[in-house]
CSV table of C-alpha atoms and ligand atoms in Angstrom, one decimal:
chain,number,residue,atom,x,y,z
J,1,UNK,CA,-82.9,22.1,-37.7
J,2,UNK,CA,-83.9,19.8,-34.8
J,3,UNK,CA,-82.3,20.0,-31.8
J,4,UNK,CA,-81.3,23.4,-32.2
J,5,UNK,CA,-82.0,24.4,-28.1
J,6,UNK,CA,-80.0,21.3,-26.6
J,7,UNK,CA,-78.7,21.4,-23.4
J,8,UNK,CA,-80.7,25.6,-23.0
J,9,UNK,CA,-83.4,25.9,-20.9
J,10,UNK,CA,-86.1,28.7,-20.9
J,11,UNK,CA,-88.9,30.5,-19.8
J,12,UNK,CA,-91.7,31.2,-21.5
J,13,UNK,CA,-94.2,33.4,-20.0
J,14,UNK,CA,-98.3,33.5,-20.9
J,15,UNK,CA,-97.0,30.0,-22.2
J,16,UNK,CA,-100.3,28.5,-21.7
J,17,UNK,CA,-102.2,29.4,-24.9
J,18,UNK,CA,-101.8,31.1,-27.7
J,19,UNK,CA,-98.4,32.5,-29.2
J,20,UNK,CA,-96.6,31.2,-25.5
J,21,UNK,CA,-98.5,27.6,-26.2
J,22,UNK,CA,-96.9,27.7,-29.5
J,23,UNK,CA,-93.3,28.9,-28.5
J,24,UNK,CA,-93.2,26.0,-26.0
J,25,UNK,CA,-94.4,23.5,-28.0
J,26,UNK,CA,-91.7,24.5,-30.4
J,27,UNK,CA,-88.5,25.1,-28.1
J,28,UNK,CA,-89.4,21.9,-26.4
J,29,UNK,CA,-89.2,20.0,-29.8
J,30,UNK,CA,-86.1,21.8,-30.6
J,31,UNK,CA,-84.3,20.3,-27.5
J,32,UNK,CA,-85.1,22.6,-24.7
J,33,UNK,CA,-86.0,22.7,-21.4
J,34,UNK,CA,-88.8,25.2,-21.0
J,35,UNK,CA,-90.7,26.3,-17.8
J,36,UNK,CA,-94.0,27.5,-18.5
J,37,UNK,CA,-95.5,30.3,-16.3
J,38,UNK,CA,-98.5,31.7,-16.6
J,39,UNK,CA,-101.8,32.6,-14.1
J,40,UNK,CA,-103.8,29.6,-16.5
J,41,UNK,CA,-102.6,26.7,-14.3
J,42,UNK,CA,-104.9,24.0,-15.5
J,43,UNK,CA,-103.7,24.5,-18.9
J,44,UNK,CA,-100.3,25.0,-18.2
J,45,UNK,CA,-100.0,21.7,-15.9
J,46,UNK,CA,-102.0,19.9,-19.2
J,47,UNK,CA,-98.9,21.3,-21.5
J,48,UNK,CA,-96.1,20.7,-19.5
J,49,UNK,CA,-97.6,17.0,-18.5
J,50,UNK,CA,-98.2,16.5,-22.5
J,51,UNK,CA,-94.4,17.7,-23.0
J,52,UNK,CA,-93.2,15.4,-20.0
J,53,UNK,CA,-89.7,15.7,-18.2
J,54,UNK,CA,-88.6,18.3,-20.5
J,55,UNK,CA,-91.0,21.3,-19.0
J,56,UNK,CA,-92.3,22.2,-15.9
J,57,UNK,CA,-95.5,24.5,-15.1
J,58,UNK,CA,-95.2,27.5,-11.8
J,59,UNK,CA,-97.9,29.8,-11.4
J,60,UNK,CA,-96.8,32.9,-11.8
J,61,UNK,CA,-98.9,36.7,-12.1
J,62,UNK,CA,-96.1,38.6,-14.2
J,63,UNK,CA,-97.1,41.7,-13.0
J,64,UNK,CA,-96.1,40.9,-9.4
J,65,UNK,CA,-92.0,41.1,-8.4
J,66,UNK,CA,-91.8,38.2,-6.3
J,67,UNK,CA,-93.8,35.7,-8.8
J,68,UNK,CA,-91.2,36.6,-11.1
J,69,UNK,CA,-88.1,36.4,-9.1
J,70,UNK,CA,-89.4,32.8,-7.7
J,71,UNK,CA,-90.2,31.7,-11.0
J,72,UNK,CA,-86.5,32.3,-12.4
J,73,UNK,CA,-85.4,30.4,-9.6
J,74,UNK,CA,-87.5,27.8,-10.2
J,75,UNK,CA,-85.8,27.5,-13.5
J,76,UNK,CA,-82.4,27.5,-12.4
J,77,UNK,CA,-83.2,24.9,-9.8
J,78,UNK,CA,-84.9,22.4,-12.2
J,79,UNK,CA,-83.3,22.5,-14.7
J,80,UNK,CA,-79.7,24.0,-13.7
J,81,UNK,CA,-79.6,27.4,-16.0
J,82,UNK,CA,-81.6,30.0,-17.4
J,83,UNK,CA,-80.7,30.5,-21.4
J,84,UNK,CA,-83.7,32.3,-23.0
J,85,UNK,CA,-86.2,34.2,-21.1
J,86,UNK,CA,-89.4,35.0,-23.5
J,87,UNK,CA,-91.5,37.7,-21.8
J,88,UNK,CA,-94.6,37.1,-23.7
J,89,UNK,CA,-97.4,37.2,-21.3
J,90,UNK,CA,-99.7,40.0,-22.3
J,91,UNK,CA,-103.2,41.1,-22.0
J,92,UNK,CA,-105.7,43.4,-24.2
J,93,UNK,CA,-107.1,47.3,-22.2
J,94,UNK,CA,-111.2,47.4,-22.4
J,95,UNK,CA,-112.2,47.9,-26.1
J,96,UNK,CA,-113.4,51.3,-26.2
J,97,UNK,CA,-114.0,52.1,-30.1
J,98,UNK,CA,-113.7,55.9,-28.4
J,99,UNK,CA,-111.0,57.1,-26.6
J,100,UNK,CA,-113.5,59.4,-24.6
J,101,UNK,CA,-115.5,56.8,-23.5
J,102,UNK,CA,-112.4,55.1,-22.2
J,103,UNK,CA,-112.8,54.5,-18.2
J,104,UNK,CA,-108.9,53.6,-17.9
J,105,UNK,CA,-110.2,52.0,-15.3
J,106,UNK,CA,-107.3,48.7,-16.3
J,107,UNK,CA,-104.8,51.1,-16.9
J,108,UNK,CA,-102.7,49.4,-13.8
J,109,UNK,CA,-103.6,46.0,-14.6
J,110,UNK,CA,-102.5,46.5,-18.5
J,111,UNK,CA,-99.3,48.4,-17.4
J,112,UNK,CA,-98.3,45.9,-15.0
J,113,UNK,CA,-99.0,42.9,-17.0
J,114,UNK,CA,-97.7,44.1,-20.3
J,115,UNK,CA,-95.1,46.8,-19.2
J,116,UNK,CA,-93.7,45.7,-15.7
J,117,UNK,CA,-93.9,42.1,-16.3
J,118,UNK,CA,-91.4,42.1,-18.7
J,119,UNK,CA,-89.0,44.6,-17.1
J,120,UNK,CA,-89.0,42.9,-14.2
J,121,UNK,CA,-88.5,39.4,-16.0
J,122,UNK,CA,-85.8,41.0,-18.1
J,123,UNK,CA,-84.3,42.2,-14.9
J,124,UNK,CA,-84.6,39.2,-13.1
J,125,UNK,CA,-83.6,36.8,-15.9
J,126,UNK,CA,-80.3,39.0,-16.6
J,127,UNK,CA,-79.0,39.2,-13.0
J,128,UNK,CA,-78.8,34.8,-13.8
J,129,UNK,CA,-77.5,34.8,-16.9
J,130,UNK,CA,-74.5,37.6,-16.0
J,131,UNK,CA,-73.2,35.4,-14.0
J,132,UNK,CA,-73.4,32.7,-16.5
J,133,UNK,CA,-71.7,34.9,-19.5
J,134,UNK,CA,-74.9,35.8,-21.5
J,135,UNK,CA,-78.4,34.9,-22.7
J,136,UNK,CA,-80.9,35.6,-24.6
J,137,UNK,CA,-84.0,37.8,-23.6
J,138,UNK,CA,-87.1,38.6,-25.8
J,139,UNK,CA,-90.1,40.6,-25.0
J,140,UNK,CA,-92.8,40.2,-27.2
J,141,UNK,CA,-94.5,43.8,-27.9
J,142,UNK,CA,-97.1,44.3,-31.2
J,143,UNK,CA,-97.7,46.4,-33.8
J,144,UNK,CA,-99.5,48.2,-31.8
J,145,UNK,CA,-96.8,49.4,-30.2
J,146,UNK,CA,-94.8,50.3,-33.6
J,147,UNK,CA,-98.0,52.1,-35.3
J,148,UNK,CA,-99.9,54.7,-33.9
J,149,UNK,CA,-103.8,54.4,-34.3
J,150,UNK,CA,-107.2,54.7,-33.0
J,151,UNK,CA,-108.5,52.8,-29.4
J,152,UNK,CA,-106.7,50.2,-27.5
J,153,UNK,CA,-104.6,53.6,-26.3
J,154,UNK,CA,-103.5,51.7,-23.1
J,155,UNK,CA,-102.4,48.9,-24.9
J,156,UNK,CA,-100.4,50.9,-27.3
J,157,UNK,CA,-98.9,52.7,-25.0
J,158,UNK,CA,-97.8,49.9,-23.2
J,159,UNK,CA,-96.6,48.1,-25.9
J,160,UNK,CA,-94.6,51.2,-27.8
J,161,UNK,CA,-93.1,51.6,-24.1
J,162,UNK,CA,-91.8,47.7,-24.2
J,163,UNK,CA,-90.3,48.3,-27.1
J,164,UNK,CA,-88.4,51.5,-26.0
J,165,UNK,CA,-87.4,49.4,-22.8
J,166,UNK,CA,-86.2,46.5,-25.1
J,167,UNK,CA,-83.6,48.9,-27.0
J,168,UNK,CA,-82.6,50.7,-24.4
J,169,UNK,CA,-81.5,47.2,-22.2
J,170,UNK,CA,-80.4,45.9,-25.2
J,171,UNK,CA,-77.7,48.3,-25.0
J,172,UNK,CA,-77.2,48.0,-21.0
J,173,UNK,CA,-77.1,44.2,-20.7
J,174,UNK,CA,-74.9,44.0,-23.8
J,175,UNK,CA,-71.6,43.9,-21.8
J,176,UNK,CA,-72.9,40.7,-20.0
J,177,UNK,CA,-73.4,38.8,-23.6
J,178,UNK,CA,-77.1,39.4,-23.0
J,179,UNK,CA,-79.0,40.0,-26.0
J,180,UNK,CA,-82.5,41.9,-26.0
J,181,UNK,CA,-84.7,41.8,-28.1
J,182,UNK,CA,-88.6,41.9,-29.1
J,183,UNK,CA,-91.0,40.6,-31.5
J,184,UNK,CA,-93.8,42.7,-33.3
J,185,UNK,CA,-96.5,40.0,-34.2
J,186,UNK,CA,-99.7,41.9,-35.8
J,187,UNK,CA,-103.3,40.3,-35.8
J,188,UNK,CA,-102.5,36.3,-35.2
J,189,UNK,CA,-105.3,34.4,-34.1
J,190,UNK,CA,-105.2,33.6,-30.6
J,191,UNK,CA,-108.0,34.4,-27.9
J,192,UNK,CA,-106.2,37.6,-27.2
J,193,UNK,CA,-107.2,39.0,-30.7
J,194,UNK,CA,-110.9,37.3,-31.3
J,195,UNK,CA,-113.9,39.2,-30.3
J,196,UNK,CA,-115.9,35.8,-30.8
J,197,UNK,CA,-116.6,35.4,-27.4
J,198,UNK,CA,-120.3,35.9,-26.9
J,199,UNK,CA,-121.2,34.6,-30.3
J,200,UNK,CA,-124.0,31.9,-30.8
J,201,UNK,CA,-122.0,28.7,-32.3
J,202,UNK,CA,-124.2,29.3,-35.6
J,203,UNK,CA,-122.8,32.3,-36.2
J,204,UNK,CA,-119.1,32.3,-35.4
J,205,UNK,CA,-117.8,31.3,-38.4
J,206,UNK,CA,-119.5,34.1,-40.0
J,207,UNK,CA,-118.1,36.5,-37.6
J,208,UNK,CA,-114.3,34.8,-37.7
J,209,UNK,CA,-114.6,35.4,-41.4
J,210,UNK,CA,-115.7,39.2,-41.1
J,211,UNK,CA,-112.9,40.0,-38.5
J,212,UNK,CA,-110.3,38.5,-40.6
J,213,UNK,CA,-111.9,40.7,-43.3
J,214,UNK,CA,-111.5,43.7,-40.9
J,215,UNK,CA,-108.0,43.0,-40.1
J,216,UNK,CA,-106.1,42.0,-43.3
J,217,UNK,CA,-107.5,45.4,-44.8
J,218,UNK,CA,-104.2,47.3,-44.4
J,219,UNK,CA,-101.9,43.8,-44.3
J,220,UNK,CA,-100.2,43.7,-47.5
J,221,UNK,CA,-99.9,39.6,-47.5
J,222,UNK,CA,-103.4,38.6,-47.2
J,223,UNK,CA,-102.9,35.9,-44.6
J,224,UNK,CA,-104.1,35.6,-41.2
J,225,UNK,CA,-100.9,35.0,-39.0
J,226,UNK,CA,-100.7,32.2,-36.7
J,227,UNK,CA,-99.1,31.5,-33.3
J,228,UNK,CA,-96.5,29.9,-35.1
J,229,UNK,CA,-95.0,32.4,-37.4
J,230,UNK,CA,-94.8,34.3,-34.0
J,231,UNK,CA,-92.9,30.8,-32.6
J,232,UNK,CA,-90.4,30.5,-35.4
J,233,UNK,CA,-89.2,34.1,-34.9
J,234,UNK,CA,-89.1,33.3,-31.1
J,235,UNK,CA,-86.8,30.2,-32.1
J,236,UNK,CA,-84.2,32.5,-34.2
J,237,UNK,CA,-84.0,35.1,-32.0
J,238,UNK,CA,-83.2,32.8,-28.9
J,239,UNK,CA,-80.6,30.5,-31.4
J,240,UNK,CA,-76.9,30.9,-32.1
J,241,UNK,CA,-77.8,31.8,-35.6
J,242,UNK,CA,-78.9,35.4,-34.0
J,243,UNK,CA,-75.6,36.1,-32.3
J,244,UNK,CA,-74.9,39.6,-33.7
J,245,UNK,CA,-78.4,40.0,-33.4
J,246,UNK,CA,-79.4,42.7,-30.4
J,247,UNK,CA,-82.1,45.3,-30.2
J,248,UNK,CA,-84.3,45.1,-33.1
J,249,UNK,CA,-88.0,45.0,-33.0
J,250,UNK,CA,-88.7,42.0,-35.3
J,251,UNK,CA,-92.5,42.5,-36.6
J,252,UNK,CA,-94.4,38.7,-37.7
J,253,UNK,CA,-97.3,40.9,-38.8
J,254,UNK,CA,-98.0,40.2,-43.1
J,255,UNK,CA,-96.0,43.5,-43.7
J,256,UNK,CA,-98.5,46.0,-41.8
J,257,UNK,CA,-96.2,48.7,-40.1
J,258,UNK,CA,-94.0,48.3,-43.9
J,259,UNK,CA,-96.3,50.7,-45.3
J,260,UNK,CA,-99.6,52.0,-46.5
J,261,UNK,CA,-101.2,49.5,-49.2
J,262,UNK,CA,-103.3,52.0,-50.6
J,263,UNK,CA,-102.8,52.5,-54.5
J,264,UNK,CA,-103.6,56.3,-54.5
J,265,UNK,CA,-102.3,56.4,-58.3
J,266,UNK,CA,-104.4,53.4,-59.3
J,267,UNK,CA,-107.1,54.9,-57.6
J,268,UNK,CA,-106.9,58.6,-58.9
J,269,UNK,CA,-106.7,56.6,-62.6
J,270,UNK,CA,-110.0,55.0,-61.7
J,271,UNK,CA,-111.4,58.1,-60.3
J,272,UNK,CA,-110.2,60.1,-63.9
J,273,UNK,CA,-111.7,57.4,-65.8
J,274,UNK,CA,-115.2,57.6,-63.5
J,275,UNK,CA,-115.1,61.3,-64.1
J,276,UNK,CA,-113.5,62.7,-67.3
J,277,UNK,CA,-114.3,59.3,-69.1
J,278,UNK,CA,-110.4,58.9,-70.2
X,301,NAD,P1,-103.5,34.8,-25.4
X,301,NAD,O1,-104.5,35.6,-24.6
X,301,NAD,O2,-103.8,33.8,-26.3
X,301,NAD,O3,-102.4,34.2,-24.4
X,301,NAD,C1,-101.9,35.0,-23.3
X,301,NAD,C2,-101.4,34.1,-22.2
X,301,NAD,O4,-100.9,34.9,-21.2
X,301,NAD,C3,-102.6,33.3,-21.6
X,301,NAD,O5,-102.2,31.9,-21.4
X,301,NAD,C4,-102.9,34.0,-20.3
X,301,NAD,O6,-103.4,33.1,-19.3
X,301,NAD,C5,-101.5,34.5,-19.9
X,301,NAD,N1,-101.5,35.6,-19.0
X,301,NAD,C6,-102.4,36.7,-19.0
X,301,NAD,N2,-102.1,37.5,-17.9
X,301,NAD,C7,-101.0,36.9,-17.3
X,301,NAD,C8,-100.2,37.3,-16.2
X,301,NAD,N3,-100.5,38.4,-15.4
X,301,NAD,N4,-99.2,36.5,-15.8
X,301,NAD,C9,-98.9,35.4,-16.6
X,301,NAD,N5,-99.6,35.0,-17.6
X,301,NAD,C10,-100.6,35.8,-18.0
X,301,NAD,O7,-102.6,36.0,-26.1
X,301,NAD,P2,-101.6,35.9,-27.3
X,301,NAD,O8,-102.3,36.5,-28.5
X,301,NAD,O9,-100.9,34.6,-27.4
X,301,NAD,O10,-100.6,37.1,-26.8
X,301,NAD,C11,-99.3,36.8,-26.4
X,301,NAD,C12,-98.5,38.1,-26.5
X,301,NAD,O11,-98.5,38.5,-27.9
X,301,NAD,C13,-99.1,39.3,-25.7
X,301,NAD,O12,-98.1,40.0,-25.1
X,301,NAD,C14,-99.8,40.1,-26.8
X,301,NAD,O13,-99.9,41.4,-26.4
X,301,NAD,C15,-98.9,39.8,-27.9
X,301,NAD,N6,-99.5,40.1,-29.2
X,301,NAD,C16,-100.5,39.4,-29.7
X,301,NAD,C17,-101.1,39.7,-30.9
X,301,NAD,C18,-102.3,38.9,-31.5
X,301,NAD,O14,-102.8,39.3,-32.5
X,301,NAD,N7,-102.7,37.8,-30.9
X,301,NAD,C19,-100.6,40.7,-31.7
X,301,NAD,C20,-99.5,41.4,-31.2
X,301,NAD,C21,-99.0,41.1,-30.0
């Protein structure tokens, strides 16, 4: 449906790379006007100057107040309004495979990036669009923040917290015509997820295939997502054709957090047939 966005503008934070690159790319073909803000200005400037008159790049840390505040302004200045406000910037805690091990030495820089960034670009983002009758924010949390698990605790915490905050303004904002809410995305391939980084080049694709391995193990659908999947929820969420649509967490994750895979029955019918022979 082409054109969907006309005559909406939006911001899309961490828009740089990744799912945000994607979600940019995608609003922008769908007739939007999208300001991109991330820290990554060189490839921010390169997106919006590939885009042309339809987006705009500002620099903006989400983790600080007054980067945030400017940056909305920005938008309404430029372009005139502020429709859709995708807080989507988010970064990864140290990788400690053991919690006791874990420093928590980032456990500011995680929780400001991931937790107050997008409060404060919710807040922010709704005191425009009150005035203008409604909008559409989306945060975009992970299934880290939906399942419980092992490492990454700062980053779960973070993210389980997001999407507490998400319901809860979903039902604040909701007597503006605001509607709130976030996006679970689980293992797509972006930087963010990759542990490639160190990797001689003869070996990466060796390693890419192993880490796919490791993560589709408890994904029912046994496909790696891609930014996107993650893009085309982004794009119904922030349409019309979401209207009644406010405070659900929307997971883009292959069916993880639906359940356990695990065929204990065929499994215990194996294990009788290993053991009693029947
Ligand atoms: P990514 O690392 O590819 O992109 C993140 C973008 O955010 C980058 O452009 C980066 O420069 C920018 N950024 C980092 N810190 C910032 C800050 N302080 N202010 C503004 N911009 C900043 O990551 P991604 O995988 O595209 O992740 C996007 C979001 O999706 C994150 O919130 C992440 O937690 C979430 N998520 C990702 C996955 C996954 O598997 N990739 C899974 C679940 C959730």
């Amino acid at each position: 449906m082409a054109g969907e966005l006309a005559g909406k503008t939006a911001i899309v934070t961490g828009g740089s790379g990744g799912i945000g690159k994607a979600t940019v790319e995608l609003f922008a073909a769908e007739g939007a006007h999208v300001v991109i803000a991330d820290i990554d200005a060189d490839a921010g400037q390169a997106l919006a100057d590939a885009i042309g008159a339809a987006a705009r790049f500002r620099r903006t840390d989400v983790s600080k107040r007054e980067d945030v505040e400017a940056l909305v302004a920005d938008a309404v200045d430029s372009f005139g309004r502020l429709d859709i406000m995708f807080n989507n910037a988010g970064i990864a805690c140290a990788a400690f495979p053991d919690f006791l091990d874990d420093t928590l030495e980032d456990f500011d820089r995680v929780v400001g990036v991931n937790l107050f960034g997008p409060m404060i670009g919710t807040q922010a983002a709704a005191r425009v669009m009150r005035g203008q009758g409604g909008g559409v924010i989306l945060n975009n949390a992970s299934i880290a923040g939906i399942l419980a698990g092992q490492a990454m605790m700062t980053y779960r915490a973070t993210k389980a917290g997001l999407v507490h905050f998400s319901k809860s303004a979903s039902i604040d904002l909701a007597r503006y015509g605001i509607r709130v809410n976030c996006l679970v995305p689980g293992h797509i391939r972006t930087p963010l997820s990759s542990f490639e980084e160190g990797s001689e080049d003869g070996n990466i694709g060796e390693l890419s295939r192993a880490i796919d391995q490791i993560y589709l193990s408890n994904q029912p659908l046994k496909r790696r997502g891609a930014p996107e999947d993650v893009a085309q929820a982004a794009l119904f969420l922030s349409s019309d054709r979401a209207q009644q649509i406010t405070g659900i967490a929307m997971p883009v994750e292959g069916g993880v957090t639906t359940g356990d895979p695990v065929n204990h029955l065929a499994d215990i019918v194996a294990a009788r047939a290993r053991i009693l022979g029947d």
